[in-house]
Amino acid sequence: MVKAVVGANWGDEGKGKITDMLAENADIIIRFQGGANAGHTIVNNYGKFALHTLPSGVFYDHTTSIIGNGVALDIPKLMKEIKSITDENVPMPRILVSDRCQIVMPYHVLFDQYEEERLAGKSFGSTKSGIAPFYSDKYAKIGFQVSELFDEEILKEKVERVCNLKNVLLEHLYHKPLLDQAELLDTLHSYRDMVAPYVCDVSLYLDKAIKEGKEILLEGQLGTLKDPDHGIYPMVTSSSTLAAYGAIGAGIPPYEIKKIVTVCKAYSSAVGAGAFVTEILDEVEADELRRRGGDGGEYGATTHRPRRMGWFDCVASKYGCRLQGTTDVAFTVLDVLGYLDEIPVCTGYEIDGEVTTDFPVTSKLEKAKPVYETLPGWKGEDIRGIRDFDQLPENCKKYVEFIEQQIGFPITMVSNGPGREDIIYRTSKLAK
Ligand code: GDP
């Protein structure tokens, strides 16, 4: 069976932990979109790890980890990441890289920086990992596919063509040093040698695996609101963050995705610019949640940037779950809220004097003001270690039930700590 683990919101919902946990019963875990610009934090018996390219199943010795064709593959970063985990005594994972995966080129990273510089104050808050230039080139059909590294003739011709094009921009738009063809070709030869042991016809491999009844997990990066079509465009990422894209970014039939686990955090956080309706504007209050949040604070796993903090947003989460096609909600980081006397929950947006529970397009979102309902907290009661939903404090259960009702999707998992075992399975009335 194929399951997807995806985010409902702006990312950082705790997908890594949920994937790592579900990977225990999986044979194959696949990354299907995004690049090394975001990351998952995973805590397990080997230690604490920040993964950027590798799927969250790499810590088990029974799983195969796949980088699907939809990913922006930064080959040196992948190699570094493999080394960073094997250096900590994690056994060498079985890794496959799709031969149709495209490569983040050294100049993509440069163009990302140059463009942010050029835009100055009007930038998109890019992490400058080359992801936007990478996907632009992919769709402009001047990207490099892994398979092309193994055909010298194609490679040479393409390097020449692309360098000529990029150098016009470097010279006249950015006023920066030009690309050197021979140097780029050498770099690509080194990439070829690095990636060669992992290259695979992934869609064929998965076709066989599905027929054999293997358990397959698709691991998404970021969340619905960062999707280029359905998110808060233009403050979005450059590849689709939706479970539906899992079919494309891995190369499997869409109808094979039977379960879609959408991860929702018990409060909100966001990175980068863009409308964030439930943002906590009081810096002291925001900082307290930021420091207590996640496991060791809400700071970017890749960039270490402090995240913007907010209260739970039912409007955004209902929309986020709907667009993912959610079958199950995993509600995470609930333990962190235990310090509050009462907890505001956003149940509607007021836009031009009217209240709505439907998430709007970006131009209207900029005008939205949150409508809050305040729920009582469960201050002083530590919920970590609880494994049974009924054992949770009454107000804590009510918080989960209230949110489930507002978003309209079944919360079947509640995560109350960063570890694999910190999970409460729950039967939901909304489950189909
Ligand atoms: P991802 O990109 O969606 O995987 O999310 P991140 O890795 O950026 O953020 C999740 C953070 O929260 C990580 O540090 C996790 O270890 C941590 N985490 C996940 N679930 C829980 C939980 O239920 N409670 C606590 N306290 N931390 C959690």
Short mmCIF file of C-alpha atoms and ligand atoms in Angstrom, two decimals:
data_model
loop_
_atom_site.label_atom_id
_atom_site.label_comp_id
_atom_site.label_asym_id
_atom_site.label_seq_id
_atom_site.Cartn_x
_atom_site.Cartn_y
_atom_site.Cartn_z
CA MET A 1 0.00 0.00 0.00
CA VAL A 2 1.18 3.52 -0.72
CA LYS A 3 0.75 6.19 1.97
CA ALA A 4 1.71 9.84 1.79
CA VAL A 5 2.87 11.97 4.72
CA VAL A 6 2.37 15.64 3.93
CA GLY A 7 1.95 18.98 5.68
CA ALA A 8 -1.28 20.97 6.08
CA ASN A 9 0.28 24.36 6.61
CA TRP A 10 3.57 26.20 6.04
CA GLY A 11 5.85 23.24 6.73
CA ASP A 12 7.65 22.30 9.96
CA GLU A 13 4.57 20.47 11.19
CA GLY A 14 6.61 17.46 12.32
CA LYS A 15 6.36 15.35 9.15
CA GLY A 16 9.85 13.97 9.71
CA LYS A 17 8.90 12.47 13.04
CA ILE A 18 5.66 10.97 11.69
CA THR A 19 7.43 9.53 8.62
CA ASP A 20 10.24 8.14 10.76
CA MET A 21 7.62 6.53 12.99
CA LEU A 22 5.53 5.07 10.13
CA ALA A 23 8.73 3.91 8.42
CA GLU A 24 9.04 1.20 11.02
CA ASN A 25 6.42 -0.75 9.06
CA ALA A 26 7.45 0.45 5.61
CA ASP A 27 9.68 -1.10 2.97
CA ILE A 28 10.32 1.99 0.88
CA ILE A 29 10.33 5.72 1.67
CA ILE A 30 10.42 8.25 -1.13
CA ARG A 31 11.03 11.97 -1.34
CA PHE A 32 8.98 13.24 -4.28
CA GLN A 33 9.47 17.02 -4.41
CA GLY A 34 11.51 19.92 -3.09
CA GLY A 35 15.20 20.12 -2.44
CA ALA A 36 17.69 20.57 0.33
CA ASN A 37 16.21 23.99 1.16
CA ALA A 38 14.07 22.73 4.03
CA GLY A 39 14.69 19.97 6.47
CA HIS A 40 13.25 17.50 8.90
CA THR A 41 14.49 17.05 12.42
CA ILE A 42 14.49 13.51 13.67
CA VAL A 43 15.27 12.22 17.13
CA ASN A 44 15.98 8.51 17.49
CA ASN A 45 18.33 6.03 19.16
CA TYR A 46 21.30 7.25 17.13
CA GLY A 47 20.87 10.90 18.10
CA LYS A 48 19.30 14.03 16.66
CA PHE A 49 19.56 14.58 12.90
CA ALA A 50 18.58 17.26 10.42
CA LEU A 51 17.75 15.66 7.08
CA HIS A 52 17.48 17.80 3.98
CA THR A 53 17.46 15.41 1.03
CA LEU A 54 17.32 11.91 2.43
CA PRO A 55 13.90 10.54 3.34
CA SER A 56 13.15 10.10 7.03
CA GLY A 57 13.35 6.30 6.80
CA VAL A 58 17.13 6.14 6.45
CA PHE A 59 17.65 5.14 10.05
CA TYR A 60 16.09 1.71 9.69
CA ASP A 61 18.03 -1.14 8.17
CA HIS A 62 14.97 -2.76 6.56
CA THR A 63 13.99 0.22 4.36
CA THR A 64 15.02 1.49 0.95
CA SER A 65 15.27 5.27 0.67
CA ILE A 66 14.45 6.80 -2.67
CA ILE A 67 15.05 10.24 -4.15
CA GLY A 68 12.25 10.55 -6.69
CA ASN A 69 12.32 12.36 -10.02
CA GLY A 70 10.39 15.34 -8.58
CA VAL A 71 13.21 16.29 -6.22
CA ALA A 72 15.77 19.03 -6.84
CA LEU A 73 18.87 16.92 -6.27
CA ASP A 74 21.97 18.62 -4.93
CA ILE A 75 24.51 15.83 -5.36
CA PRO A 76 27.33 17.14 -3.10
CA LYS A 77 24.76 17.88 -0.38
CA LEU A 78 23.34 14.35 -0.66
CA MET A 79 26.85 12.91 -0.28
CA LYS A 80 27.50 15.12 2.74
CA GLU A 81 24.25 14.05 4.31
CA ILE A 82 24.98 10.35 3.81
CA LYS A 83 28.36 10.90 5.47
CA SER A 84 26.86 12.87 8.35
CA ILE A 85 24.67 9.94 9.35
CA THR A 86 27.20 7.14 8.76
CA ASP A 87 29.71 9.18 10.82
CA GLU A 88 27.25 8.79 13.72
CA ASN A 89 27.29 5.00 13.28
CA VAL A 90 23.97 4.75 11.47
CA PRO A 91 24.39 1.73 9.11
CA MET A 92 24.80 2.74 5.46
CA PRO A 93 21.23 3.03 4.17
CA ARG A 94 20.03 1.54 0.87
CA ILE A 95 19.56 4.60 -1.34
CA LEU A 96 18.21 4.87 -4.87
CA VAL A 97 18.19 8.02 -6.98
CA SER A 98 15.85 8.30 -9.93
CA ASP A 99 17.60 8.49 -13.29
CA ARG A 100 14.99 11.14 -14.16
CA CYS A 101 15.83 13.32 -11.19
CA GLN A 102 17.23 16.72 -12.14
CA ILE A 103 20.37 18.22 -10.67
CA VAL A 104 20.82 21.45 -8.75
CA MET A 105 23.74 23.06 -10.55
CA PRO A 106 26.36 25.23 -8.83
CA TYR A 107 25.07 28.20 -10.84
CA HIS A 108 21.51 27.70 -9.54
CA VAL A 109 22.77 28.53 -6.07
CA LEU A 110 24.58 31.60 -7.43
CA PHE A 111 21.55 32.79 -9.41
CA ASP A 112 19.40 32.40 -6.30
CA GLN A 113 21.77 34.71 -4.39
CA TYR A 114 22.15 37.20 -7.22
CA GLU A 115 18.41 37.45 -7.74
CA GLU A 116 17.76 38.01 -4.03
CA GLU A 117 20.43 40.74 -4.09
CA ARG A 118 18.85 42.32 -7.15
CA LEU A 119 15.38 42.28 -5.56
CA ALA A 120 16.82 43.67 -2.33
CA GLY A 121 13.90 44.55 -0.03
CA LYS A 122 11.39 42.89 -2.36
CA SER A 123 12.89 39.41 -2.17
CA PHE A 124 10.89 36.24 -1.57
CA GLY A 125 12.91 35.23 1.45
CA SER A 126 14.61 32.41 -0.45
CA THR A 127 16.90 30.07 1.45
CA LYS A 128 19.32 30.59 -1.47
CA SER A 129 19.77 26.87 -2.10
CA GLY A 130 19.12 27.31 -5.82
CA ILE A 131 15.66 25.76 -5.75
CA ALA A 132 13.73 28.46 -7.64
CA PRO A 133 16.35 28.77 -10.44
CA PHE A 134 16.48 24.96 -10.56
CA TYR A 135 12.75 24.54 -11.15
CA SER A 136 12.69 27.51 -13.57
CA ASP A 137 15.32 25.74 -15.67
CA LYS A 138 13.54 22.40 -15.38
CA TYR A 139 10.41 23.85 -16.93
CA ALA A 140 12.38 25.98 -19.39
CA LYS A 141 13.82 22.61 -20.49
CA ILE A 142 17.43 23.52 -19.83
CA GLY A 143 17.82 21.40 -16.68
CA PHE A 144 20.21 18.46 -16.37
CA GLN A 145 18.72 15.05 -15.71
CA VAL A 146 20.81 12.51 -13.80
CA SER A 147 20.65 10.19 -16.83
CA GLU A 148 22.38 12.85 -18.95
CA LEU A 149 25.49 12.70 -16.78
CA PHE A 150 26.17 9.32 -18.36
CA ASP A 151 26.10 10.52 -21.96
CA GLU A 152 29.20 12.57 -22.65
CA GLU A 153 28.03 13.89 -26.00
CA ILE A 154 24.74 15.23 -24.67
CA LEU A 155 26.46 16.61 -21.62
CA LYS A 156 29.10 18.57 -23.56
CA GLU A 157 26.61 20.05 -25.96
CA LYS A 158 24.26 21.06 -23.19
CA VAL A 159 26.97 22.58 -21.00
CA GLU A 160 28.01 24.79 -23.92
CA ARG A 161 24.43 25.83 -24.72
CA VAL A 162 23.50 26.55 -21.11
CA CYS A 163 26.72 28.42 -20.31
CA ASN A 164 26.18 30.70 -23.30
CA LEU A 165 22.68 31.51 -22.09
CA LYS A 166 23.58 31.96 -18.42
CA ASN A 167 26.59 34.10 -19.24
CA VAL A 168 24.42 36.68 -20.98
CA LEU A 169 22.46 37.11 -17.75
CA LEU A 170 25.58 37.06 -15.58
CA GLU A 171 27.25 39.72 -17.66
CA HIS A 172 24.38 42.08 -18.40
CA LEU A 173 21.81 41.61 -15.64
CA TYR A 174 23.83 40.65 -12.57
CA HIS A 175 27.34 41.93 -13.48
CA LYS A 176 28.97 38.86 -12.00
CA PRO A 177 31.80 36.50 -13.06
CA LEU A 178 30.98 34.28 -16.05
CA LEU A 179 30.68 30.49 -16.04
CA ASP A 180 33.58 28.46 -17.38
CA GLN A 181 32.47 25.56 -19.58
CA ALA A 182 35.43 23.29 -18.91
CA GLU A 183 35.12 23.81 -15.18
CA LEU A 184 31.39 23.07 -15.23
CA LEU A 185 31.95 19.92 -17.26
CA ASP A 186 34.55 18.76 -14.71
CA THR A 187 32.11 19.41 -11.89
CA LEU A 188 29.46 17.35 -13.66
CA HIS A 189 31.91 14.49 -14.13
CA SER A 190 32.53 14.49 -10.39
CA TYR A 191 28.74 14.53 -9.79
CA ARG A 192 28.39 11.55 -12.14
CA ASP A 193 30.94 9.55 -10.17
CA MET A 194 29.33 10.45 -6.85
CA VAL A 195 25.78 9.53 -7.85
CA ALA A 196 26.55 6.50 -10.06
CA PRO A 197 26.16 3.82 -7.35
CA TYR A 198 22.60 4.95 -6.57
CA VAL A 199 21.03 5.56 -10.00
CA CYS A 200 17.89 3.56 -10.74
CA ASP A 201 14.81 3.47 -12.96
CA VAL A 202 12.64 4.33 -9.98
CA SER A 203 9.18 4.14 -11.54
CA LEU A 204 9.93 0.63 -12.79
CA TYR A 205 11.28 -0.35 -9.37
CA LEU A 206 8.13 1.00 -7.70
CA ASP A 207 5.82 -0.70 -10.17
CA LYS A 208 7.31 -4.02 -9.14
CA ALA A 209 7.22 -3.09 -5.45
CA ILE A 210 3.53 -2.16 -5.64
CA LYS A 211 2.74 -5.46 -7.36
CA GLU A 212 4.59 -7.31 -4.62
CA GLY A 213 2.47 -5.57 -2.00
CA LYS A 214 5.30 -3.58 -0.43
CA GLU A 215 4.57 -0.80 2.07
CA ILE A 216 5.57 2.49 0.47
CA LEU A 217 5.68 5.94 2.06
CA LEU A 218 5.78 9.18 0.12
CA GLU A 219 7.35 11.94 2.18
CA GLY A 220 6.38 15.51 1.42
CA GLN A 221 8.33 18.65 2.21
CA LEU A 222 6.74 21.88 3.47
CA GLY A 223 2.92 22.03 3.40
CA THR A 224 -0.20 22.95 1.41
CA LEU A 225 0.20 26.69 1.93
CA LYS A 226 3.59 26.61 0.21
CA ASP A 227 2.21 24.87 -2.88
CA PRO A 228 2.80 26.95 -6.02
CA ASP A 229 -0.83 26.53 -7.17
CA HIS A 230 -2.85 26.22 -3.98
CA GLY A 231 -0.64 28.07 -1.52
CA ILE A 232 0.01 31.70 -0.71
CA TYR A 233 1.47 32.52 -4.14
CA PRO A 234 4.03 34.07 -4.69
CA MET A 235 5.37 33.34 -1.19
CA VAL A 236 5.46 29.65 -2.00
CA THR A 237 8.02 27.02 -2.85
CA SER A 238 8.81 25.98 -6.41
CA SER A 239 7.41 22.44 -6.51
CA SER A 240 4.04 21.06 -5.51
CA THR A 241 3.75 20.09 -1.87
CA LEU A 242 0.53 18.11 -2.36
CA ALA A 243 0.10 14.36 -1.96
CA ALA A 244 -1.30 14.24 -5.49
CA TYR A 245 2.11 15.30 -6.77
CA GLY A 246 3.55 12.26 -5.03
CA ALA A 247 2.29 10.20 -7.95
CA ILE A 248 4.23 12.36 -10.41
CA GLY A 249 7.34 12.99 -8.34
CA ALA A 250 7.77 9.27 -7.64
CA GLY A 251 6.36 7.88 -10.88
CA ILE A 252 3.40 5.82 -9.66
CA PRO A 253 -0.31 5.74 -10.59
CA PRO A 254 -2.35 8.32 -8.60
CA TYR A 255 -4.92 5.70 -7.55
CA GLU A 256 -2.24 3.74 -5.69
CA ILE A 257 -2.04 6.39 -2.94
CA LYS A 258 -4.54 4.92 -0.48
CA LYS A 259 -3.79 6.84 2.68
CA ILE A 260 -2.90 10.49 3.05
CA VAL A 261 -1.61 11.39 6.49
CA THR A 262 -1.67 15.15 6.81
CA VAL A 263 0.46 16.53 9.60
CA CYS A 264 -0.91 19.51 11.54
CA LYS A 265 0.92 21.17 14.42
CA ALA A 266 -1.03 22.16 17.55
CA TYR A 267 0.00 25.80 16.94
CA SER A 268 1.34 27.57 13.86
CA SER A 269 4.78 28.54 12.67
CA ALA A 270 6.00 29.89 9.37
CA VAL A 271 9.29 30.89 7.80
CA GLY A 272 9.91 33.60 5.25
CA ALA A 273 7.66 36.42 4.24
CA GLY A 274 3.94 36.26 3.41
CA ALA A 275 0.56 36.63 5.06
CA PHE A 276 0.32 34.77 8.36
CA VAL A 277 -3.08 35.56 9.81
CA THR A 278 -2.69 34.06 13.28
CA GLU A 279 0.83 35.40 13.86
CA ILE A 280 1.49 36.28 17.50
CA LEU A 281 2.46 39.91 17.29
CA ASP A 282 3.54 40.35 20.89
CA GLU A 283 7.24 39.50 20.67
CA VAL A 284 7.53 38.27 24.27
CA GLU A 285 4.56 35.95 23.84
CA ALA A 286 5.84 34.74 20.46
CA ASP A 287 9.31 34.15 21.78
CA GLU A 288 8.05 32.06 24.67
CA LEU A 289 6.23 29.71 22.26
CA ARG A 290 9.23 29.73 19.92
CA ARG A 291 11.62 28.72 22.70
CA ARG A 292 9.29 26.01 24.01
CA GLY A 293 8.21 24.80 20.55
CA GLY A 294 9.23 21.65 18.69
CA ASP A 295 12.18 19.91 20.23
CA GLY A 296 14.61 22.63 21.29
CA GLY A 297 12.78 25.59 19.82
CA GLU A 298 11.22 26.66 16.54
CA TYR A 299 14.29 27.50 14.49
CA GLY A 300 14.82 26.33 10.89
CA ALA A 301 16.38 22.86 10.56
CA THR A 302 18.43 24.01 7.56
CA THR A 303 18.71 27.76 7.98
CA HIS A 304 18.45 28.12 11.81
CA ARG A 305 16.26 31.16 11.19
CA PRO A 306 13.80 31.85 14.02
CA ARG A 307 10.33 30.86 12.83
CA ARG A 308 7.35 33.21 12.97
CA MET A 309 4.91 31.94 15.58
CA GLY A 310 1.11 31.85 15.64
CA TRP A 311 -1.95 30.21 17.14
CA PHE A 312 -3.70 27.26 15.55
CA ASP A 313 -5.52 28.33 12.40
CA CYS A 314 -8.61 26.22 11.63
CA VAL A 315 -9.32 28.08 8.39
CA ALA A 316 -5.86 27.43 6.94
CA SER A 317 -5.74 23.86 8.31
CA LYS A 318 -9.17 22.87 7.03
CA TYR A 319 -8.11 24.12 3.60
CA GLY A 320 -4.68 22.53 3.93
CA CYS A 321 -6.21 19.14 4.77
CA ARG A 322 -8.80 19.38 2.01
CA LEU A 323 -6.26 20.08 -0.72
CA GLN A 324 -4.10 17.20 0.44
CA GLY A 325 -7.04 14.78 0.25
CA THR A 326 -6.51 13.85 3.88
CA THR A 327 -7.58 10.46 5.20
CA ASP A 328 -5.86 10.91 8.58
CA VAL A 329 -4.61 13.92 10.50
CA ALA A 330 -1.53 13.54 12.67
CA PHE A 331 -1.79 16.32 15.25
CA THR A 332 1.68 17.11 16.58
CA VAL A 333 3.60 18.99 19.28
CA LEU A 334 0.59 19.14 21.57
CA ASP A 335 2.82 18.74 24.66
CA VAL A 336 4.35 22.17 24.07
CA LEU A 337 1.11 24.05 24.81
CA GLY A 338 1.00 22.83 28.42
CA TYR A 339 2.34 26.15 29.79
CA LEU A 340 -0.67 28.23 28.79
CA ASP A 341 -3.67 29.21 30.96
CA GLU A 342 -5.81 29.55 27.88
CA ILE A 343 -5.23 28.99 24.19
CA PRO A 344 -6.62 31.10 21.36
CA VAL A 345 -7.76 29.14 18.29
CA CYS A 346 -8.59 30.92 15.04
CA THR A 347 -11.99 29.76 13.79
CA GLY A 348 -12.62 32.32 11.05
CA TYR A 349 -11.16 35.17 9.01
CA GLU A 350 -12.76 38.57 8.89
CA ILE A 351 -12.23 40.03 5.42
CA ASP A 352 -13.79 43.40 4.56
CA GLY A 353 -16.23 43.08 7.46
CA GLU A 354 -17.37 39.55 6.63
CA VAL A 355 -16.40 36.40 8.49
CA THR A 356 -15.48 33.32 6.48
CA THR A 357 -14.14 29.87 7.27
CA ASP A 358 -12.91 29.36 3.71
CA PHE A 359 -9.28 30.11 2.97
CA PRO A 360 -9.04 32.92 0.39
CA VAL A 361 -6.64 33.82 -2.45
CA THR A 362 -3.52 35.73 -1.45
CA SER A 363 -4.77 39.25 -2.22
CA LYS A 364 -7.70 38.74 0.17
CA LEU A 365 -5.59 36.88 2.69
CA GLU A 366 -3.48 40.01 3.18
CA LYS A 367 -6.63 41.71 4.52
CA ALA A 368 -7.82 38.86 6.74
CA LYS A 369 -8.07 39.40 10.48
CA PRO A 370 -8.29 36.36 12.75
CA VAL A 371 -11.48 35.58 14.67
CA TYR A 372 -10.46 33.75 17.85
CA GLU A 373 -12.20 31.42 20.21
CA THR A 374 -10.30 30.96 23.46
CA LEU A 375 -10.12 27.47 24.95
CA PRO A 376 -8.98 26.66 28.49
CA GLY A 377 -5.48 25.17 28.79
CA TRP A 378 -4.20 22.20 30.82
CA LYS A 379 -1.48 24.12 32.61
CA GLY A 380 0.67 22.17 35.03
CA GLU A 381 -0.21 18.76 33.58
CA ASP A 382 2.61 17.20 31.58
CA ILE A 383 1.11 15.10 28.82
CA ARG A 384 4.37 13.54 27.64
CA GLY A 385 4.48 9.80 28.14
CA ILE A 386 0.70 9.37 27.87
CA ARG A 387 -0.22 6.68 25.31
CA ASP A 388 -3.98 6.61 25.65
CA PHE A 389 -6.19 9.49 24.49
CA ASP A 390 -8.56 9.05 27.43
CA GLN A 391 -5.68 9.61 29.86
CA LEU A 392 -5.11 13.15 28.57
CA PRO A 393 -6.32 16.04 30.74
CA GLU A 394 -9.94 16.94 29.98
CA ASN A 395 -9.10 20.36 28.49
CA CYS A 396 -6.41 18.83 26.33
CA LYS A 397 -8.89 16.31 24.88
CA LYS A 398 -11.34 19.15 24.31
CA TYR A 399 -8.68 21.12 22.43
CA VAL A 400 -8.10 18.19 20.05
CA GLU A 401 -11.82 17.48 19.64
CA PHE A 402 -12.63 21.14 19.03
CA ILE A 403 -9.99 21.41 16.32
CA GLU A 404 -11.07 18.16 14.71
CA GLN A 405 -14.61 19.43 14.49
CA GLN A 406 -13.50 22.75 13.02
CA ILE A 407 -11.26 21.27 10.34
CA GLY A 408 -13.58 18.37 9.54
CA PHE A 409 -10.90 15.69 9.10
CA PRO A 410 -10.21 12.79 11.48
CA ILE A 411 -7.36 13.26 13.94
CA THR A 412 -6.22 9.65 14.30
CA MET A 413 -2.77 10.34 15.73
CA VAL A 414 -1.73 12.78 18.43
CA SER A 415 1.98 13.36 18.91
CA ASN A 416 3.02 14.39 22.41
CA GLY A 417 6.80 14.40 22.19
CA PRO A 418 9.60 14.29 19.61
CA GLY A 419 10.44 10.59 19.98
CA ARG A 420 9.13 7.74 17.82
CA GLU A 421 7.16 6.29 20.71
CA ASP A 422 5.51 9.61 21.68
CA ILE A 423 2.28 8.93 19.87
CA ILE A 424 -1.36 8.38 20.79
CA TYR A 425 -3.52 6.51 18.30
CA ARG A 426 -7.12 7.57 18.45
CA THR A 427 -10.37 6.41 16.96
CA SER A 428 -12.15 9.31 15.37
CA LYS A 429 -15.85 9.60 14.68
CA LEU A 430 -14.92 11.32 11.42
CA ALA A 431 -12.84 8.38 10.17
CA LYS A 432 -14.29 6.78 7.08
P1 GDP B 1 9.03 18.81 9.49
O1 GDP B 1 9.84 19.53 8.50
O2 GDP B 1 7.55 18.87 9.18
O3 GDP B 1 9.48 17.42 9.72
O4 GDP B 1 9.16 19.55 10.88
P2 GDP B 1 10.50 20.02 11.66
O5 GDP B 1 11.45 18.90 11.73
O6 GDP B 1 10.99 21.30 11.15
O7 GDP B 1 9.89 20.40 13.07
C1 GDP B 1 9.38 19.51 13.90
C2 GDP B 1 10.15 19.63 15.22
O8 GDP B 1 9.28 19.26 16.24
C3 GDP B 1 11.33 18.70 15.32
O9 GDP B 1 12.31 19.28 16.13
C4 GDP B 1 10.74 17.46 15.97
O10 GDP B 1 11.68 16.70 16.70
C5 GDP B 1 9.75 18.09 16.88
N1 GDP B 1 8.55 17.31 17.15
C6 GDP B 1 7.81 16.55 16.30
N2 GDP B 1 6.71 16.09 16.93
C7 GDP B 1 6.76 16.59 18.20
C8 GDP B 1 5.91 16.51 19.34
O11 GDP B 1 4.86 15.90 19.30
N3 GDP B 1 6.31 17.19 20.45
C9 GDP B 1 7.45 17.92 20.51
N4 GDP B 1 7.75 18.54 21.64
N5 GDP B 1 8.27 18.03 19.46
C10 GDP B 1 7.93 17.38 18.33
#
